[in-house]
Amino acid sequence: MNLARPTDDPTTPRSRRQSCLRAVGVTVLVLLTFADLLIAASGNSAVWPLFVVLPLGLAALLWPVDRRPAWLTPQVRTGVPAGVSLVLTAVAAPSGRMDGFGPGEIAILLCLLLVAVRDCPPRWAVMCAVLDGTAVVVQPLRMVRDALDRDDTASLFGATLVLLLLVGIMAGLGGYLRTLDRRREVAVTEIRRSERLAMAADLHDFVAHHVTGILVQTQVARMMVATEPENLDPVLAGIQNAATEALASMRRTVGILREAPHPAVGPESAGPDGGGPDGGGPANTGPETAGLHPSGDLAALAELVERFGGPAGPRALLDRDPSVPDGLPHEVQAAAHRVVQEALTNVRRHAADATEVTVRLTYAEGTLRVLVRDDGRGGTQMPHAARGGGFGIVGLTERVTALGGALRTGPRPDTGWEVTALLPAAGTRGKRPTP
C-alpha cells in the first residue's frame, strides 16, 4: 500500500520486516476488492462500476515508485479515484443501480486519504483529503433507497458514523506521519549544514597551513637567489610539496561539499529525532562519506612537525610521551591534530623569528594534553592579508570545547607563545578540565 517508504538496503532485518508487512497489506487489499465484486455479484447491484473505481484505486496505491510517471503526482493519485467514487455514488443514490458498498473500496479510499494528508503539497493536501474523506463517508448513500423502503435509516446513520470515525483516524495518522517526515527533513538539513560548516573549517585548517608555508618559503627563496642560489632546490621542493598538499585538501573538501545527498528521507534513513534508523545517530552517513573527509590523527603529527621545520623553518620537535595510547577516539586524535596544525600555522604568521618550536603530547587520567610552544618574540614580515583574521582560533576553540575539552593560548613567562589543549577521551567528558 506504499505506506512504508523503501529502504536502500533490502537485506537488513528492518527492511525484510517492512517488505513482509507491505506484502501482507497488498494481499489483504486485493482480497477485499474481490470481496466487493462478490458482494455486488450476489445481489442486484451493478458490477461494472466496480471495474472502474477499484482498478483506479489499486493502481494509485500499488504503482511502483521507481516506475511512476512524472504526471502521477500524489494529488492525481488521491484525487482521481475519489472523484470517480463520488460520481458513482451520486448516480447510484437516486437511481438505485448500486444498492450496497464493500470493504475494498472503503479500504482503498482510506489509504488514499492517508497518502493525501502525508504526501500532497500543502495547498493540495486539504483539498485531496476532503475529497477522499467525503467519498468514504457518503458510501452509505448508495443504499438510501433500499433503507427507505425497509424503514431502516438507523443502520444507515450508524454506518456513516463508523466511516466518519475511520476517516478521522486515518487523517490523524497521516498528519502524524507528515509531522515526522518534516522533522526528519529539518534534522537531516541541519546535519548537512553542520557537516558543510565543518568542511569549511577543515578547508581553513588545511589550506591555510600549507599556503602560509608556501608564502614563508617563497620569501626565503627570494632572499637566497642572490646569496645561495645553489641551495634553492630544497626550498622549491618544499613549496611544491606544500602546494600539492593544499590542492589535495581543497579537492577533498570541495568533493564533499559537492556530494549529492539522497533526496528521500524516510523512516528507514532517519529516526524520529532525525538520527539514524534507531534514532541514535546522523542519517545518511557511511564509510564512503567518511573516507572523503580530510582527516588527521596522532600518527600524522610526526610528518606534520617534520614538514613544518624543513630547510626554511625553525627547528621543530615532537615529544610524545609513552603514556599516550594509540587507540584514542578518532575525534580526539583529529582535534589534537588540528590544535598542532593551527598552532604551527600561527607561528609562521606571527612569530617568524622563532628558532625552535616544541610539540608535546602527554596523557593522564583519561585526558590528552597537547602543548605547542615557541620562542619567538612576535616579529614577522608576513603581509597583513596573510596574517589571518582570528577565525582559526575561534574554530579551534569550538572544536575542542565540543569534545568537552579546554583550550588556552597566551604568552610564556619568559619569551614566546604557548598553546595548551586538554582533550578528554571517551567516557570522561562530563567534567571539563582546566588547562
CSV table of N, CA and C in Angstrom, one decimal, residues 212-344:
chain,number,residue,atom,x,y,z
A,212,THR,N,50.3,29.2,4.0
A,212,THR,CA,51.3,30.0,4.8
A,212,THR,C,52.7,29.5,4.6
A,213,GLY,N,52.8,28.2,4.6
A,213,GLY,CA,54.2,27.6,4.4
A,213,GLY,C,54.7,28.0,3.0
A,214,ILE,N,53.9,28.0,2.0
A,214,ILE,CA,54.3,28.4,0.7
A,214,ILE,C,54.8,29.8,0.7
A,215,LEU,N,54.1,30.7,1.4
A,215,LEU,CA,54.5,32.1,1.4
A,215,LEU,C,55.8,32.3,2.1
A,216,VAL,N,56.0,31.6,3.3
A,216,VAL,CA,57.3,31.8,4.0
A,216,VAL,C,58.4,31.3,3.2
A,217,GLN,N,58.3,30.1,2.6
A,217,GLN,CA,59.4,29.5,1.8
A,217,GLN,C,59.6,30.3,0.5
A,218,THR,N,58.6,31.0,0.0
A,218,THR,CA,58.9,31.9,-1.2
A,218,THR,C,59.7,33.1,-0.8
A,219,GLN,N,59.4,33.6,0.4
A,219,GLN,CA,60.2,34.7,0.9
A,219,GLN,C,61.7,34.3,1.1
A,220,VAL,N,61.9,33.1,1.7
A,220,VAL,CA,63.2,32.6,1.8
A,220,VAL,C,63.9,32.4,0.5
A,221,ALA,N,63.2,31.9,-0.5
A,221,ALA,CA,63.8,31.6,-1.8
A,221,ALA,C,64.2,32.9,-2.5
A,222,ARG,N,63.4,34.0,-2.3
A,222,ARG,CA,63.8,35.3,-2.9
A,222,ARG,C,65.1,35.8,-2.3
A,223,MET,N,65.2,35.6,-0.9
A,223,MET,CA,66.5,36.1,-0.3
A,223,MET,C,67.7,35.2,-0.7
A,224,MET,N,67.4,33.9,-1.0
A,224,MET,CA,68.5,33.0,-1.4
A,224,MET,C,69.0,33.2,-2.8
A,225,VAL,N,68.2,33.8,-3.6
A,225,VAL,CA,68.5,33.9,-5.1
A,225,VAL,C,69.9,34.6,-5.2
A,226,ALA,N,70.1,35.6,-4.4
A,226,ALA,CA,71.3,36.4,-4.6
A,226,ALA,C,72.5,35.8,-3.8
A,227,THR,N,72.2,35.2,-2.7
A,227,THR,CA,73.2,34.7,-1.8
A,227,THR,C,73.6,33.2,-1.9
A,228,GLU,N,72.6,32.4,-2.0
A,228,GLU,CA,72.8,30.9,-2.0
A,228,GLU,C,71.9,30.3,-3.1
A,229,PRO,N,72.2,30.6,-4.4
A,229,PRO,CA,71.3,30.1,-5.4
A,229,PRO,C,71.5,28.5,-5.5
A,230,GLU,N,72.6,28.0,-5.1
A,230,GLU,CA,72.8,26.6,-5.3
A,230,GLU,C,72.0,25.8,-4.3
A,231,ASN,N,71.5,26.4,-3.2
A,231,ASN,CA,70.7,25.8,-2.2
A,231,ASN,C,69.2,26.0,-2.3
A,232,LEU,N,68.8,26.5,-3.5
A,232,LEU,CA,67.4,26.8,-3.7
A,232,LEU,C,66.5,25.5,-3.9
A,233,ASP,N,67.1,24.4,-4.4
A,233,ASP,CA,66.3,23.3,-4.7
A,233,ASP,C,65.5,22.7,-3.6
A,234,PRO,N,66.0,22.5,-2.4
A,234,PRO,CA,65.2,22.0,-1.3
A,234,PRO,C,64.0,23.0,-0.9
A,235,VAL,N,64.3,24.3,-1.0
A,235,VAL,CA,63.2,25.2,-0.7
A,235,VAL,C,62.1,25.1,-1.8
A,236,LEU,N,62.5,25.1,-3.0
A,236,LEU,CA,61.5,25.0,-4.1
A,236,LEU,C,60.7,23.6,-4.0
A,237,ALA,N,61.4,22.6,-3.6
A,237,ALA,CA,60.7,21.3,-3.4
A,237,ALA,C,59.7,21.4,-2.3
A,238,GLY,N,60.1,22.1,-1.2
A,238,GLY,CA,59.1,22.3,-0.1
A,238,GLY,C,57.9,23.1,-0.6
A,239,ILE,N,58.1,24.1,-1.4
A,239,ILE,CA,57.0,24.9,-2.0
A,239,ILE,C,56.1,24.0,-2.8
A,240,GLN,N,56.7,23.1,-3.6
A,240,GLN,CA,56.0,22.2,-4.5
A,240,GLN,C,55.1,21.3,-3.6
A,241,ASN,N,55.7,20.7,-2.6
A,241,ASN,CA,55.0,19.7,-1.7
A,241,ASN,C,53.9,20.4,-1.0
A,242,ALA,N,54.1,21.6,-0.5
A,242,ALA,CA,53.0,22.4,0.2
A,242,ALA,C,51.9,22.7,-0.7
A,243,ALA,N,52.2,23.1,-2.0
A,243,ALA,CA,51.1,23.4,-2.9
A,243,ALA,C,50.4,22.1,-3.3
A,244,THR,N,51.1,21.0,-3.4
A,244,THR,CA,50.4,19.7,-3.7
A,244,THR,C,49.4,19.3,-2.6
A,245,GLU,N,49.9,19.5,-1.3
A,245,GLU,CA,49.0,19.2,-0.2
A,245,GLU,C,47.8,20.1,-0.1
A,246,ALA,N,48.0,21.4,-0.4
A,246,ALA,CA,46.9,22.3,-0.4
A,246,ALA,C,45.9,22.0,-1.4
A,247,LEU,N,46.3,21.6,-2.6
A,247,LEU,CA,45.4,21.3,-3.7
A,247,LEU,C,44.6,20.0,-3.3
A,248,ALA,N,45.3,19.0,-2.7
A,248,ALA,CA,44.7,17.8,-2.3
A,248,ALA,C,43.6,18.0,-1.3
A,249,SER,N,43.9,18.9,-0.3
A,249,SER,CA,43.0,19.2,0.8
A,249,SER,C,41.8,19.9,0.2
A,250,MET,N,42.0,20.9,-0.7
A,250,MET,CA,40.9,21.6,-1.4
A,250,MET,C,40.0,20.6,-2.2
A,251,ARG,N,40.7,19.7,-2.9
A,251,ARG,CA,39.9,18.7,-3.7
A,251,ARG,C,39.1,17.8,-2.8
A,252,ARG,N,39.6,17.4,-1.7
A,252,ARG,CA,38.8,16.5,-0.8
A,252,ARG,C,37.6,17.3,-0.2
A,253,THR,N,37.9,18.5,0.2
A,253,THR,CA,36.8,19.3,0.8
A,253,THR,C,35.7,19.6,-0.2
A,254,VAL,N,36.1,20.2,-1.3
A,254,VAL,CA,35.1,20.5,-2.3
A,254,VAL,C,34.4,19.3,-2.8
A,255,GLY,N,35.1,18.2,-2.9
A,255,GLY,CA,34.4,16.9,-3.3
A,255,GLY,C,33.3,16.6,-2.3
A,256,ILE,N,33.5,16.8,-1.0
A,256,ILE,CA,32.4,16.5,-0.1
A,256,ILE,C,31.3,17.5,-0.2
A,257,LEU,N,31.7,18.8,-0.4
A,257,LEU,CA,30.6,19.8,-0.5
A,257,LEU,C,29.7,19.6,-1.7
A,258,ARG,N,30.3,18.9,-2.7
A,258,ARG,CA,29.5,18.7,-3.9
A,258,ARG,C,28.8,17.4,-3.9
A,259,GLU,N,29.0,16.6,-2.8
A,259,GLU,CA,28.3,15.3,-2.7
A,259,GLU,C,26.8,15.5,-2.7
A,260,ALA,N,26.1,14.8,-3.6
A,260,ALA,CA,24.6,15.0,-3.8
A,260,ALA,C,24.0,14.1,-2.8
A,261,PRO,N,23.3,14.6,-1.7
A,261,PRO,CA,22.7,13.7,-0.7
A,261,PRO,C,21.5,13.0,-1.3
A,262,HIS,N,21.0,11.9,-0.7
A,262,HIS,CA,19.8,11.3,-1.2
A,262,HIS,C,18.6,12.2,-0.9
A,263,PRO,N,17.8,12.5,-1.9
A,263,PRO,CA,16.7,13.4,-1.6
A,263,PRO,C,15.6,12.8,-0.7
A,264,ALA,N,15.4,11.5,-0.8
A,264,ALA,CA,14.4,10.9,0.0
A,264,ALA,C,14.9,10.6,1.4
A,265,VAL,N,14.2,11.1,2.4
A,265,VAL,CA,14.5,10.9,3.8
A,265,VAL,C,13.3,10.2,4.4
A,266,GLY,N,13.4,9.0,4.5
A,266,GLY,CA,12.3,8.2,5.0
A,266,GLY,C,12.5,7.7,6.4
A,267,PRO,N,11.5,6.9,6.9
A,267,PRO,CA,11.7,6.4,8.3
A,267,PRO,C,12.9,5.4,8.4
A,268,GLU,N,13.3,4.9,7.3
A,268,GLU,CA,14.4,3.9,7.4
A,268,GLU,C,15.7,4.6,7.4
A,269,SER,N,15.8,5.8,6.8
A,269,SER,CA,17.1,6.5,6.8
A,269,SER,C,17.3,7.5,7.9
A,270,ALA,N,16.3,7.7,8.7
A,270,ALA,CA,16.4,8.6,9.8
A,270,ALA,C,15.4,8.3,10.8
A,271,GLY,N,15.7,8.4,12.1
A,271,GLY,CA,14.7,8.1,13.2
A,271,GLY,C,13.8,9.3,13.4
A,272,PRO,N,12.9,9.2,14.4
A,272,PRO,CA,12.0,10.3,14.6
A,272,PRO,C,12.7,11.6,15.1
A,273,ASP,N,13.9,11.4,15.6
A,273,ASP,CA,14.6,12.6,16.0
A,273,ASP,C,15.6,13.1,15.0
A,274,GLY,N,15.5,12.6,13.8
A,274,GLY,CA,16.4,13.0,12.7
A,274,GLY,C,17.7,12.2,12.7
A,275,GLY,N,17.9,11.2,13.6
A,275,GLY,CA,19.1,10.4,13.6
A,275,GLY,C,19.0,9.2,12.6
A,276,GLY,N,19.7,8.2,12.9
A,276,GLY,CA,19.7,7.0,12.1
A,276,GLY,C,18.5,6.2,12.3
A,277,PRO,N,18.4,5.0,11.8
A,277,PRO,CA,17.3,4.1,11.9
A,277,PRO,C,16.8,3.9,13.3
A,278,ASP,N,17.7,3.9,14.3
A,278,ASP,CA,17.3,3.7,15.6
A,278,ASP,C,17.3,5.0,16.4
A,279,GLY,N,17.4,6.1,15.7
A,279,GLY,CA,17.3,7.4,16.4
A,279,GLY,C,18.5,7.8,17.1
A,280,GLY,N,19.6,7.1,16.8
A,280,GLY,CA,20.8,7.3,17.7
A,280,GLY,C,22.0,8.0,17.0
A,281,GLY,N,21.9,8.4,15.8
A,281,GLY,CA,23.0,9.0,15.1
A,281,GLY,C,22.6,9.6,13.8
A,282,PRO,N,23.4,10.3,13.1
A,282,PRO,CA,23.1,11.0,11.9
A,282,PRO,C,22.7,10.1,10.8
A,283,ALA,N,21.8,10.6,10.0
A,283,ALA,CA,21.4,9.8,8.9
A,283,ALA,C,22.3,10.0,7.7
A,284,ASN,N,22.3,9.0,6.8
A,284,ASN,CA,23.0,9.1,5.5
A,284,ASN,C,24.5,9.3,5.7
A,285,THR,N,25.1,8.6,6.7
A,285,THR,CA,26.5,8.7,6.9
A,285,THR,C,27.0,7.3,6.7
A,286,GLY,N,28.2,7.2,6.2
A,286,GLY,CA,28.8,5.9,5.9
A,286,GLY,C,30.2,6.0,5.6
A,287,PRO,N,30.9,4.9,5.4
A,287,PRO,CA,32.3,4.9,5.1
A,287,PRO,C,32.6,5.6,3.8
A,288,GLU,N,31.7,5.6,2.8
A,288,GLU,CA,32.0,6.3,1.6
A,288,GLU,C,32.1,7.8,1.8
A,289,THR,N,31.4,8.4,2.8
A,289,THR,CA,31.5,9.8,3.1
A,289,THR,C,32.6,10.0,4.0
A,290,ALA,N,32.8,9.2,5.0
A,290,ALA,CA,33.9,9.4,6.0
A,290,ALA,C,35.2,9.3,5.3
A,291,GLY,N,35.4,8.5,4.2
A,291,GLY,CA,36.7,8.4,3.6
A,291,GLY,C,37.1,9.6,2.9
A,292,LEU,N,36.1,10.5,2.5
A,292,LEU,CA,36.4,11.7,1.8
A,292,LEU,C,36.8,12.9,2.7
A,293,HIS,N,36.5,12.7,4.0
A,293,HIS,CA,36.7,13.8,5.0
A,293,HIS,C,38.2,14.0,5.2
A,294,PRO,N,38.7,15.2,5.1
A,294,PRO,CA,40.1,15.5,5.4
A,294,PRO,C,40.3,15.1,6.8
A,295,SER,N,41.3,14.2,7.0
A,295,SER,CA,41.5,13.6,8.3
A,295,SER,C,42.9,13.8,8.8
A,296,GLY,N,43.1,13.7,10.1
A,296,GLY,CA,44.4,13.8,10.8
A,296,GLY,C,44.3,13.1,12.1
A,297,ASP,N,45.4,12.5,12.4
A,297,ASP,CA,45.4,11.7,13.7
A,297,ASP,C,46.8,11.9,14.3
A,298,LEU,N,47.0,11.3,15.4
A,298,LEU,CA,48.3,11.4,16.1
A,298,LEU,C,49.5,10.8,15.3
A,299,ALA,N,49.2,9.8,14.5
A,299,ALA,CA,50.3,9.2,13.7
A,299,ALA,C,50.8,10.2,12.6
A,300,ALA,N,49.9,11.1,12.2
A,300,ALA,CA,50.3,12.1,11.2
A,300,ALA,C,51.0,13.3,11.8
A,301,LEU,N,51.1,13.4,13.1
A,301,LEU,CA,51.8,14.6,13.7
A,301,LEU,C,53.3,14.6,13.4
A,302,ALA,N,53.9,13.4,13.3
A,302,ALA,CA,55.4,13.4,13.1
A,302,ALA,C,55.7,14.0,11.7
A,303,GLU,N,54.9,13.6,10.7
A,303,GLU,CA,55.1,14.2,9.4
A,303,GLU,C,54.8,15.7,9.3
A,304,LEU,N,53.7,16.1,10.1
A,304,LEU,CA,53.3,17.5,10.1
A,304,LEU,C,54.4,18.3,10.7
A,305,VAL,N,55.0,17.9,11.8
A,305,VAL,CA,56.0,18.7,12.5
A,305,VAL,C,57.3,18.7,11.7
A,306,GLU,N,57.6,17.5,11.0
A,306,GLU,CA,58.8,17.5,10.2
A,306,GLU,C,58.7,18.4,9.0
A,307,ARG,N,57.6,18.4,8.4
A,307,ARG,CA,57.4,19.3,7.2
A,307,ARG,C,57.4,20.8,7.7
A,308,PHE,N,57.0,21.1,8.9
A,308,PHE,CA,57.0,22.5,9.3
A,308,PHE,C,58.4,23.0,9.5
A,309,GLY,N,59.3,22.2,10.0
A,309,GLY,CA,60.7,22.6,10.1
A,309,GLY,C,61.3,22.8,8.7
A,310,GLY,N,61.7,21.8,8.1
A,310,GLY,CA,62.2,21.9,6.7
A,310,GLY,C,63.4,22.7,6.6
A,311,PRO,N,63.8,23.1,5.4
A,311,PRO,CA,65.0,23.9,5.2
A,311,PRO,C,64.8,25.4,5.5
A,312,ALA,N,63.5,25.8,5.5
A,312,ALA,CA,63.3,27.2,5.7
A,312,ALA,C,62.6,27.6,7.0
A,313,GLY,N,62.3,26.6,7.8
A,313,GLY,CA,61.5,26.8,9.0
A,313,GLY,C,62.4,26.7,10.3
A,314,PRO,N,61.8,27.0,11.4
A,314,PRO,CA,62.5,26.9,12.7
A,314,PRO,C,62.7,25.4,13.0
A,315,ARG,N,63.5,25.1,14.0
A,315,ARG,CA,63.7,23.7,14.5
A,315,ARG,C,62.4,23.3,15.2
A,316,ALA,N,61.9,22.2,14.7
A,316,ALA,CA,60.6,21.7,15.3
A,316,ALA,C,60.8,20.3,15.9
A,317,LEU,N,60.3,20.1,17.1
A,317,LEU,CA,60.5,18.9,17.9
A,317,LEU,C,59.1,18.3,18.3
A,318,LEU,N,59.0,17.0,18.2
A,318,LEU,CA,57.8,16.3,18.6
A,318,LEU,C,58.2,15.4,19.8
A,319,ASP,N,57.6,15.7,20.9
A,319,ASP,CA,57.8,14.9,22.1
A,319,ASP,C,56.5,14.2,22.5
A,320,ARG,N,56.4,12.9,22.2
A,320,ARG,CA,55.2,12.1,22.5
A,320,ARG,C,55.5,11.2,23.7
A,321,ASP,N,54.9,11.4,24.8
A,321,ASP,CA,55.1,10.6,26.0
A,321,ASP,C,54.6,9.2,25.7
A,322,PRO,N,55.3,8.2,26.2
A,322,PRO,CA,54.9,6.8,26.0
A,322,PRO,C,53.5,6.5,26.6
A,323,SER,N,53.0,7.4,27.6
A,323,SER,CA,51.7,7.1,28.2
A,323,SER,C,50.6,7.4,27.2
A,324,VAL,N,50.8,8.1,26.1
A,324,VAL,CA,49.8,8.4,25.1
A,324,VAL,C,49.4,7.1,24.4
A,325,PRO,N,48.2,6.7,24.5
A,325,PRO,CA,47.8,5.4,23.8
A,325,PRO,C,47.5,5.7,22.4
A,326,ASP,N,47.6,4.6,21.6
A,326,ASP,CA,47.3,4.7,20.1
A,326,ASP,C,45.9,4.6,19.8
A,327,GLY,N,45.1,4.0,20.7
A,327,GLY,CA,43.7,3.8,20.4
A,327,GLY,C,42.7,4.8,20.9
A,328,LEU,N,43.1,6.1,21.0
A,328,LEU,CA,42.2,7.2,21.4
A,328,LEU,C,41.1,7.3,20.3
A,329,PRO,N,40.0,7.8,20.7
A,329,PRO,CA,38.9,8.1,19.7
A,329,PRO,C,39.3,9.0,18.6
A,330,HIS,N,38.8,8.7,17.4
A,330,HIS,CA,39.2,9.4,16.2
A,330,HIS,C,39.0,10.9,16.4
A,331,GLU,N,37.9,11.3,17.0
A,331,GLU,CA,37.6,12.7,17.1
A,331,GLU,C,38.6,13.4,18.0
A,332,VAL,N,39.1,12.7,19.0
A,332,VAL,CA,40.1,13.3,19.9
A,332,VAL,C,41.4,13.4,19.2
A,333,GLN,N,41.8,12.4,18.4
A,333,GLN,CA,43.1,12.5,17.6
A,333,GLN,C,43.0,13.6,16.6
A,334,ALA,N,41.8,13.7,15.9
A,334,ALA,CA,41.6,14.7,14.9
A,334,ALA,C,41.7,16.1,15.5
A,335,ALA,N,41.1,16.3,16.7
A,335,ALA,CA,41.2,17.6,17.4
A,335,ALA,C,42.6,17.9,17.8
A,336,ALA,N,43.4,16.9,18.3
A,336,ALA,CA,44.8,17.2,18.6
A,336,ALA,C,45.6,17.6,17.4
A,337,HIS,N,45.3,16.9,16.3
A,337,HIS,CA,46.0,17.3,15.0
A,337,HIS,C,45.7,18.7,14.6
A,338,ARG,N,44.4,19.1,14.8
A,338,ARG,CA,44.0,20.5,14.4
A,338,ARG,C,44.7,21.5,15.3
A,339,VAL,N,44.8,21.2,16.6
A,339,VAL,CA,45.5,22.1,17.5
A,339,VAL,C,46.9,22.3,17.1
A,340,VAL,N,47.6,21.2,16.8
A,340,VAL,CA,49.0,21.4,16.5
A,340,VAL,C,49.1,22.1,15.1
A,341,GLN,N,48.3,21.8,14.2
A,341,GLN,CA,48.4,22.4,12.9
A,341,GLN,C,48.1,23.9,12.9
A,342,GLU,N,47.1,24.3,13.7
A,342,GLU,CA,46.8,25.7,13.8
A,342,GLU,C,47.9,26.5,14.6
A,343,ALA,N,48.4,25.8,15.6
A,343,ALA,CA,49.5,26.5,16.4
A,343,ALA,C,50.7,26.7,15.5
A,344,LEU,N,51.1,25.7,14.7
A,344,LEU,CA,52.2,25.9,13.8
A,344,LEU,C,52.0,26.9,12.8
